[in-house]
mmCIF file of N, CA and C in Angstrom:
data_model
loop_
_atom_site.group_PDB
_atom_site.id
_atom_site.type_symbol
_atom_site.label_atom_id
_atom_site.label_comp_id
_atom_site.label_asym_id
_atom_site.label_seq_id
_atom_site.Cartn_x
_atom_site.Cartn_y
_atom_site.Cartn_z
ATOM 1 N N MET A 1 0.821 -1.206 -0.184
ATOM 2 C CA MET A 1 0.054 -0.008 0.148
ATOM 3 C C MET A 1 0.895 1.337 -0.015
ATOM 4 N N PRO A 2 0.545 2.196 -0.785
ATOM 5 C CA PRO A 2 1.452 3.422 -0.916
ATOM 6 C C PRO A 2 1.484 4.154 0.354
ATOM 7 N N GLY A 3 2.415 4.919 0.804
ATOM 8 C CA GLY A 3 2.546 5.529 1.889
ATOM 9 C C GLY A 3 1.247 6.566 2.241
ATOM 10 N N SER A 4 0.753 7.189 1.046
ATOM 11 C CA SER A 4 -0.226 8.372 1.309
ATOM 12 C C SER A 4 -1.376 7.535 1.499
ATOM 13 N N MET A 5 -1.772 6.340 0.975
ATOM 14 C CA MET A 5 -3.002 5.674 1.306
ATOM 15 C C MET A 5 -2.937 4.971 2.698
ATOM 16 N N LEU A 6 -1.874 4.576 3.230
ATOM 17 C CA LEU A 6 -1.605 4.186 4.503
ATOM 18 C C LEU A 6 -1.846 5.236 5.570
ATOM 19 N N GLU A 7 -1.454 6.409 5.426
ATOM 20 C CA GLU A 7 -1.637 7.492 6.266
ATOM 21 C C GLU A 7 -3.072 7.884 6.310
ATOM 22 N N LYS A 8 -3.696 7.784 5.295
ATOM 23 C CA LYS A 8 -5.205 7.922 5.330
ATOM 24 C C LYS A 8 -6.063 7.082 6.285
ATOM 25 N N CYS A 9 -5.573 5.643 6.154
ATOM 26 C CA CYS A 9 -5.945 4.578 7.059
ATOM 27 C C CYS A 9 -5.835 4.831 8.398
ATOM 28 N N LEU A 10 -4.796 5.591 8.900
ATOM 29 C CA LEU A 10 -4.678 5.655 10.340
ATOM 30 C C LEU A 10 -5.811 6.108 11.125
ATOM 31 N N ALA A 11 -6.726 7.051 10.381
ATOM 32 C CA ALA A 11 -7.722 7.523 11.272
ATOM 33 C C ALA A 11 -8.818 6.446 11.396
ATOM 34 N N TYR A 12 -8.787 5.313 10.866
ATOM 35 C CA TYR A 12 -9.898 4.242 10.995
ATOM 36 C C TYR A 12 -9.546 3.157 11.970
ATOM 37 N N GLY A 13 -8.382 3.113 12.490
ATOM 38 C CA GLY A 13 -8.096 2.104 13.407
ATOM 39 C C GLY A 13 -7.224 2.510 14.519
ATOM 40 N N LYS A 14 -6.691 1.444 15.305
ATOM 41 C CA LYS A 14 -5.711 1.598 16.455
ATOM 42 C C LYS A 14 -4.562 1.037 16.191
ATOM 43 N N LEU A 15 -3.392 1.818 16.377
ATOM 44 C CA LEU A 15 -2.122 1.638 16.173
ATOM 45 C C LEU A 15 -1.502 0.736 17.394
ATOM 46 N N VAL A 16 -1.147 -0.610 17.329
ATOM 47 C CA VAL A 16 -0.705 -1.400 18.389
ATOM 48 C C VAL A 16 0.741 -1.750 18.060
ATOM 49 N N HIS A 17 1.457 -1.591 19.237
ATOM 50 C CA HIS A 17 2.874 -1.911 19.136
ATOM 51 C C HIS A 17 3.103 -3.489 19.701
ATOM 52 N N TYR A 18 3.821 -4.092 18.769
ATOM 53 C CA TYR A 18 4.109 -5.397 19.269
ATOM 54 C C TYR A 18 5.850 -5.579 19.249
ATOM 55 N N GLN A 19 6.366 -6.368 20.247
ATOM 56 C CA GLN A 19 7.649 -6.472 20.511
ATOM 57 C C GLN A 19 8.003 -7.750 19.707
ATOM 58 N N VAL A 20 9.305 -8.052 19.324
ATOM 59 C CA VAL A 20 9.653 -9.143 18.614
ATOM 60 C C VAL A 20 9.110 -10.357 19.295
ATOM 61 N N GLY A 21 8.548 -11.363 18.378
ATOM 62 C CA GLY A 21 8.135 -12.499 18.854
ATOM 63 C C GLY A 21 6.621 -12.630 19.543
ATOM 64 N N LYS A 22 6.109 -11.426 19.640
ATOM 65 C CA LYS A 22 4.781 -11.347 20.140
ATOM 66 C C LYS A 22 3.718 -11.772 19.145
ATOM 67 N N LEU A 23 2.786 -12.591 19.661
ATOM 68 C CA LEU A 23 1.487 -12.977 18.843
ATOM 69 C C LEU A 23 0.726 -11.896 18.457
ATOM 70 N N ILE A 24 0.375 -11.693 17.169
ATOM 71 C CA ILE A 24 -0.727 -10.782 16.655
ATOM 72 C C ILE A 24 -1.907 -11.524 16.712
ATOM 73 N N HIS A 25 -2.000 -12.526 16.055
ATOM 74 C CA HIS A 25 -3.147 -13.421 16.242
ATOM 75 C C HIS A 25 -2.886 -14.899 15.833
ATOM 76 N N ASP A 26 -3.720 -15.835 16.189
ATOM 77 C CA ASP A 26 -3.731 -17.148 16.076
ATOM 78 C C ASP A 26 -4.665 -17.540 14.761
ATOM 79 N N ARG A 27 -4.179 -18.527 13.954
ATOM 80 C CA ARG A 27 -5.166 -19.229 12.967
ATOM 81 C C ARG A 27 -6.428 -19.505 13.840
ATOM 82 N N GLY A 28 -7.496 -19.222 13.146
ATOM 83 C CA GLY A 28 -8.932 -19.741 13.738
ATOM 84 C C GLY A 28 -9.567 -18.588 14.600
ATOM 85 N N ASP A 29 -8.723 -17.576 14.873
ATOM 86 C CA ASP A 29 -9.227 -16.588 15.720
ATOM 87 C C ASP A 29 -10.459 -15.841 14.872
ATOM 88 N N LYS A 30 -11.362 -15.617 15.659
ATOM 89 C CA LYS A 30 -12.605 -14.981 14.813
ATOM 90 C C LYS A 30 -12.903 -13.466 15.452
ATOM 91 N N LYS A 31 -11.710 -12.835 14.978
ATOM 92 C CA LYS A 31 -11.602 -11.359 15.177
ATOM 93 C C LYS A 31 -11.691 -10.617 13.861
ATOM 94 N N PRO A 32 -12.777 -10.192 13.363
ATOM 95 C CA PRO A 32 -12.803 -9.696 11.814
ATOM 96 C C PRO A 32 -12.046 -8.247 11.905
ATOM 97 N N GLY A 33 -11.499 -8.266 10.982
ATOM 98 C CA GLY A 33 -10.764 -6.797 10.705
ATOM 99 C C GLY A 33 -9.394 -7.078 9.852
ATOM 100 N N ILE A 34 -9.086 -5.760 9.525
ATOM 101 C CA ILE A 34 -7.774 -5.885 8.814
ATOM 102 C C ILE A 34 -6.698 -5.380 9.560
ATOM 103 N N SER A 35 -5.548 -5.837 9.342
ATOM 104 C CA SER A 35 -4.200 -5.479 9.916
ATOM 105 C C SER A 35 -3.253 -4.873 8.862
ATOM 106 N N LEU A 36 -2.757 -3.663 9.181
ATOM 107 C CA LEU A 36 -1.874 -3.140 8.252
ATOM 108 C C LEU A 36 -0.527 -2.904 8.884
ATOM 109 N N VAL A 37 0.629 -3.272 8.330
ATOM 110 C CA VAL A 37 1.930 -3.124 8.829
ATOM 111 C C VAL A 37 2.355 -1.586 8.697
ATOM 112 N N VAL A 38 2.794 -0.950 9.677
ATOM 113 C CA VAL A 38 3.003 0.474 9.603
ATOM 114 C C VAL A 38 4.650 0.717 9.786
ATOM 115 N N SER A 39 5.038 -0.296 10.639
ATOM 116 C CA SER A 39 6.591 -0.411 10.824
ATOM 117 C C SER A 39 6.824 -1.723 11.133
ATOM 118 N N GLY A 40 7.990 -2.242 10.824
ATOM 119 C CA GLY A 40 8.469 -3.639 11.135
ATOM 120 C C GLY A 40 8.146 -4.604 10.299
ATOM 121 N N GLU A 41 8.144 -5.720 10.689
ATOM 122 C CA GLU A 41 7.824 -6.891 9.878
ATOM 123 C C GLU A 41 6.869 -8.058 10.500
ATOM 124 N N VAL A 42 6.119 -8.649 9.949
ATOM 125 C CA VAL A 42 5.307 -9.743 10.457
ATOM 126 C C VAL A 42 5.430 -11.094 9.815
ATOM 127 N N GLU A 43 5.763 -12.113 10.579
ATOM 128 C CA GLU A 43 5.896 -13.392 9.999
ATOM 129 C C GLU A 43 4.479 -13.991 10.056
ATOM 130 N N VAL A 44 4.085 -14.686 8.992
ATOM 131 C CA VAL A 44 2.828 -15.288 8.762
ATOM 132 C C VAL A 44 3.108 -16.848 8.434
ATOM 133 N N GLY A 45 2.336 -17.674 9.118
ATOM 134 C CA GLY A 45 2.654 -19.110 8.663
ATOM 135 C C GLY A 45 1.603 -20.012 9.455
ATOM 136 N N ASN A 46 1.685 -21.284 9.391
ATOM 137 C CA ASN A 46 0.846 -22.174 10.129
ATOM 138 C C ASN A 46 1.748 -23.357 10.605
ATOM 139 N N TYR A 47 1.219 -24.150 11.479
ATOM 140 C CA TYR A 47 1.639 -25.445 11.947
ATOM 141 C C TYR A 47 0.959 -26.419 11.505
ATOM 142 N N ASP A 48 1.548 -27.665 11.045
ATOM 143 C CA ASP A 48 0.898 -28.932 10.723
ATOM 144 C C ASP A 48 0.598 -29.713 11.775
ATOM 145 N N ILE A 49 -0.119 -30.719 11.638
ATOM 146 C CA ILE A 49 -0.654 -31.582 12.578
ATOM 147 C C ILE A 49 0.332 -32.215 13.642
ATOM 148 N N GLU A 50 1.505 -32.208 13.174
ATOM 149 C CA GLU A 50 2.987 -32.751 13.793
ATOM 150 C C GLU A 50 3.544 -31.549 14.596
ATOM 151 N N GLY A 51 2.997 -30.412 14.435
ATOM 152 C CA GLY A 51 3.680 -29.163 15.136
ATOM 153 C C GLY A 51 4.647 -28.496 14.381
ATOM 154 N N ARG A 52 4.981 -29.006 13.110
ATOM 155 C CA ARG A 52 6.046 -28.277 12.426
ATOM 156 C C ARG A 52 5.391 -26.886 11.782
ATOM 157 N N TYR A 53 6.348 -25.845 11.857
ATOM 158 C CA TYR A 53 5.910 -24.608 11.610
ATOM 159 C C TYR A 53 6.360 -24.477 9.938
ATOM 160 N N TYR A 54 5.266 -23.798 9.238
ATOM 161 C CA TYR A 54 5.553 -23.491 7.880
ATOM 162 C C TYR A 54 5.435 -21.991 7.553
ATOM 163 N N LEU A 55 6.438 -21.426 7.178
ATOM 164 C CA LEU A 55 6.412 -19.966 7.038
ATOM 165 C C LEU A 55 5.742 -19.706 5.403
ATOM 166 N N THR A 56 4.815 -18.819 5.607
ATOM 167 C CA THR A 56 3.997 -18.501 4.408
ATOM 168 C C THR A 56 4.647 -17.241 3.703
ATOM 169 N N ALA A 57 4.774 -16.129 4.666
ATOM 170 C CA ALA A 57 5.333 -14.856 4.175
ATOM 171 C C ALA A 57 5.680 -14.118 5.260
ATOM 172 N N ILE A 58 6.604 -13.198 4.857
ATOM 173 C CA ILE A 58 7.050 -12.033 5.567
ATOM 174 C C ILE A 58 6.449 -10.802 5.172
ATOM 175 N N LEU A 59 5.622 -9.994 6.020
ATOM 176 C CA LEU A 59 5.054 -8.929 5.511
ATOM 177 C C LEU A 59 5.931 -7.613 6.124
ATOM 178 N N GLY A 60 6.081 -6.754 5.284
ATOM 179 C CA GLY A 60 6.661 -5.457 5.508
ATOM 180 C C GLY A 60 5.656 -4.088 5.500
ATOM 181 N N VAL A 61 6.194 -2.980 5.788
ATOM 182 C CA VAL A 61 5.525 -1.911 5.649
ATOM 183 C C VAL A 61 4.637 -1.731 4.560
ATOM 184 N N GLY A 62 3.385 -1.508 4.822
ATOM 185 C CA GLY A 62 2.396 -1.110 3.816
ATOM 186 C C GLY A 62 1.540 -2.446 3.263
ATOM 187 N N GLU A 63 1.968 -3.681 3.826
ATOM 188 C CA GLU A 63 1.135 -4.892 3.573
ATOM 189 C C GLU A 63 -0.038 -4.962 4.509
ATOM 190 N N VAL A 64 -1.134 -5.672 4.014
ATOM 191 C CA VAL A 64 -2.237 -5.813 4.633
ATOM 192 C C VAL A 64 -2.429 -7.337 4.783
ATOM 193 N N PHE A 65 -3.071 -7.774 5.990
ATOM 194 C CA PHE A 65 -3.425 -9.074 6.195
ATOM 195 C C PHE A 65 -4.853 -9.035 6.984
ATOM 196 N N GLY A 66 -5.549 -10.241 6.840
ATOM 197 C CA GLY A 66 -6.712 -10.217 7.567
ATOM 198 C C GLY A 66 -8.005 -9.897 6.873
ATOM 199 N N GLU A 67 -7.900 -9.548 5.400
ATOM 200 C CA GLU A 67 -8.880 -8.862 4.599
ATOM 201 C C GLU A 67 -10.056 -9.924 4.395
ATOM 202 N N PHE A 68 -9.696 -11.252 4.560
ATOM 203 C CA PHE A 68 -10.602 -12.317 4.352
ATOM 204 C C PHE A 68 -11.611 -12.463 5.501
ATOM 205 N N THR A 69 -11.159 -12.011 6.720
ATOM 206 C CA THR A 69 -12.001 -12.048 7.793
ATOM 207 C C THR A 69 -13.221 -11.028 7.595
ATOM 208 N N VAL A 70 -12.983 -10.001 6.908
ATOM 209 C CA VAL A 70 -13.973 -8.979 6.611
ATOM 210 C C VAL A 70 -14.750 -9.204 5.320
ATOM 211 N N LEU A 71 -14.027 -9.539 4.081
ATOM 212 C CA LEU A 71 -14.594 -9.668 2.825
ATOM 213 C C LEU A 71 -15.433 -10.923 2.699
ATOM 214 N N ALA A 72 -14.938 -12.053 3.453
ATOM 215 C CA ALA A 72 -15.563 -13.413 3.169
ATOM 216 C C ALA A 72 -15.982 -13.909 4.538
ATOM 217 N N ASN A 73 -16.002 -13.097 5.659
ATOM 218 C CA ASN A 73 -16.573 -13.447 6.847
ATOM 219 C C ASN A 73 -15.796 -14.893 7.473
ATOM 220 N N LEU A 74 -14.533 -14.992 7.129
ATOM 221 C CA LEU A 74 -13.842 -16.250 7.545
ATOM 222 C C LEU A 74 -12.972 -15.820 8.981
ATOM 223 N N PRO A 75 -12.644 -16.957 9.605
ATOM 224 C CA PRO A 75 -11.633 -16.678 10.756
ATOM 225 C C PRO A 75 -10.395 -16.491 10.083
ATOM 226 N N ARG A 76 -9.448 -16.174 11.036
ATOM 227 C CA ARG A 76 -8.006 -15.898 10.580
ATOM 228 C C ARG A 76 -7.456 -17.150 10.155
ATOM 229 N N THR A 77 -6.784 -17.117 8.961
ATOM 230 C CA THR A 77 -6.214 -18.398 8.300
ATOM 231 C C THR A 77 -4.839 -18.685 8.678
ATOM 232 N N HIS A 78 -4.035 -17.748 9.223
ATOM 233 C CA HIS A 78 -2.793 -18.031 9.521
ATOM 234 C C HIS A 78 -2.245 -17.483 10.848
ATOM 235 N N ASN A 79 -1.443 -17.804 11.524
ATOM 236 C CA ASN A 79 -0.719 -17.241 12.689
ATOM 237 C C ASN A 79 0.137 -16.190 12.130
ATOM 238 N N ALA A 80 0.020 -14.967 13.084
ATOM 239 C CA ALA A 80 0.873 -13.849 12.703
ATOM 240 C C ALA A 80 1.660 -13.347 13.904
ATOM 241 N N VAL A 81 3.021 -13.179 13.807
ATOM 242 C CA VAL A 81 3.722 -13.006 14.926
ATOM 243 C C VAL A 81 4.827 -11.760 14.332
ATOM 244 N N ALA A 82 5.167 -10.994 15.313
ATOM 245 C CA ALA A 82 5.934 -9.950 15.315
ATOM 246 C C ALA A 82 7.366 -10.355 14.856
ATOM 247 N N LEU A 83 8.015 -10.134 13.777
ATOM 248 C CA LEU A 83 9.361 -10.707 13.500
ATOM 249 C C LEU A 83 10.287 -9.774 14.030
ATOM 250 N N ASN A 84 10.012 -8.463 14.335
ATOM 251 C CA ASN A 84 10.793 -7.555 15.105
ATOM 252 C C ASN A 84 9.839 -6.581 15.669
ATOM 253 N N ASN A 85 10.367 -5.670 16.331
ATOM 254 C CA ASN A 85 9.361 -4.596 17.020
ATOM 255 C C ASN A 85 8.652 -4.003 15.831
ATOM 256 N N CYS A 86 7.393 -3.919 16.011
ATOM 257 C CA CYS A 86 6.629 -3.401 14.866
ATOM 258 C C CYS A 86 5.367 -2.695 15.416
ATOM 259 N N GLN A 87 4.762 -1.995 14.471
ATOM 260 C CA GLN A 87 3.514 -1.287 14.728
ATOM 261 C C GLN A 87 2.421 -1.752 13.599
ATOM 262 N N ILE A 88 1.381 -2.111 14.235
ATOM 263 C CA ILE A 88 0.370 -2.706 13.254
ATOM 264 C C ILE A 88 -0.999 -1.868 13.535
ATOM 265 N N LEU A 89 -1.551 -1.482 12.238
ATOM 266 C CA LEU A 89 -2.807 -0.756 12.408
ATOM 267 C C LEU A 89 -3.911 -1.704 12.429
ATOM 268 N N GLN A 90 -4.504 -1.827 13.517
ATOM 269 C CA GLN A 90 -5.718 -2.769 13.641
ATOM 270 C C GLN A 90 -6.954 -1.879 13.374
ATOM 271 N N ILE A 91 -7.661 -2.467 12.263
ATOM 272 C CA ILE A 91 -8.947 -1.844 11.792
ATOM 273 C C ILE A 91 -10.152 -2.881 11.979
ATOM 274 N N ASN A 92 -11.053 -2.731 12.992
ATOM 275 C CA ASN A 92 -12.077 -3.739 13.104
ATOM 276 C C ASN A 92 -13.169 -3.674 12.093
ATOM 277 N N ALA A 93 -13.916 -4.466 11.923
ATOM 278 C CA ALA A 93 -14.847 -4.981 10.665
ATOM 279 C C ALA A 93 -15.659 -3.780 10.198
ATOM 280 N N SER A 94 -16.373 -3.042 11.302
ATOM 281 C CA SER A 94 -17.248 -1.872 11.084
ATOM 282 C C SER A 94 -16.527 -0.844 10.595
ATOM 283 N N GLN A 95 -15.207 -0.539 10.994
ATOM 284 C CA GLN A 95 -14.283 0.555 10.700
ATOM 285 C C GLN A 95 -13.802 0.235 9.139
ATOM 286 N N THR A 96 -13.545 -1.069 8.926
ATOM 287 C CA THR A 96 -13.049 -1.550 7.726
ATOM 288 C C THR A 96 -14.034 -1.150 6.467
ATOM 289 N N HIS A 97 -15.341 -1.452 6.877
ATOM 290 C CA HIS A 97 -16.439 -1.280 5.904
ATOM 291 C C HIS A 97 -16.473 0.284 5.661
ATOM 292 N N LYS A 98 -16.326 1.008 6.624
ATOM 293 C CA LYS A 98 -16.378 2.567 6.545
ATOM 294 C C LYS A 98 -15.151 3.021 5.784
ATOM 295 N N LEU A 99 -13.956 2.546 6.005
ATOM 296 C CA LEU A 99 -12.803 2.921 5.146
ATOM 297 C C LEU A 99 -13.087 2.631 3.870
ATOM 298 N N LEU A 100 -13.487 1.361 3.442
ATOM 299 C CA LEU A 100 -13.770 0.863 1.999
ATOM 300 C C LEU A 100 -14.642 1.731 1.278
ATOM 301 N N THR A 101 -15.655 2.242 2.083
ATOM 302 C CA THR A 101 -16.646 3.183 1.400
ATOM 303 C C THR A 101 -16.066 4.717 1.226
ATOM 304 N N ASP A 102 -15.378 5.190 2.192
ATOM 305 C CA ASP A 102 -14.796 6.434 2.269
ATOM 306 C C ASP A 102 -13.680 6.599 1.325
ATOM 307 N N ILE A 103 -12.794 5.570 1.219
ATOM 308 C CA ILE A 103 -11.570 5.615 0.419
ATOM 309 C C ILE A 103 -11.658 4.309 -0.757
ATOM 310 N N PRO A 104 -12.378 4.484 -1.794
ATOM 311 C CA PRO A 104 -12.410 3.231 -2.628
ATOM 312 C C PRO A 104 -11.242 2.694 -3.160
ATOM 313 N N GLN A 105 -10.181 3.606 -3.072
ATOM 314 C CA GLN A 105 -8.921 2.927 -3.649
ATOM 315 C C GLN A 105 -8.416 1.979 -2.703
ATOM 316 N N VAL A 106 -8.743 1.959 -1.484
ATOM 317 C CA VAL A 106 -8.086 0.893 -0.597
ATOM 318 C C VAL A 106 -8.844 -0.523 -0.995
ATOM 319 N N GLN A 107 -10.028 -0.384 -1.276
ATOM 320 C CA GLN A 107 -10.564 -1.594 -1.665
ATOM 321 C C GLN A 107 -10.100 -2.309 -3.092
ATOM 322 N N THR A 108 -9.771 -1.323 -3.842
ATOM 323 C CA THR A 108 -9.088 -1.701 -5.059
ATOM 324 C C THR A 108 -7.726 -2.218 -4.896
ATOM 325 N N PHE A 109 -7.029 -1.696 -3.906
ATOM 326 C CA PHE A 109 -5.763 -2.201 -3.416
ATOM 327 C C PHE A 109 -5.839 -3.596 -3.002
ATOM 328 N N LEU A 110 -6.856 -3.737 -1.941
ATOM 329 C CA LEU A 110 -7.023 -5.067 -1.341
ATOM 330 C C LEU A 110 -7.479 -6.376 -2.357
ATOM 331 N N LEU A 111 -8.144 -5.929 -3.304
ATOM 332 C CA LEU A 111 -8.725 -6.789 -4.260
ATOM 333 C C LEU A 111 -7.486 -7.234 -5.515
ATOM 334 N N GLN A 112 -6.424 -6.386 -5.443
ATOM 335 C CA GLN A 112 -5.617 -6.843 -6.521
ATOM 336 C C GLN A 112 -4.773 -7.965 -6.142
#
């Protein structure tokens, strides 16, 4: 997400600070909303049934996760952990809908 768009999003959520290694959310959590990386990096992945961890992605500044919790009404699909000290903009479902209405470019960005 471009910096100018990210700055507009700040008014719609709560900026949360996570220290390295802290859990942002677990797979299966039913907390609808989007998360936007404002600083730092987030490790996203899942565990198999034998407990082995599989890294899916490392997300950096401007990247968004959790959109399926709002757009498809699904629980969280991955575990998300702060890879280093980071700031995450947490936008709940109702504020996400307002954001997508107020700034349609965000919806276009999420759907690309």
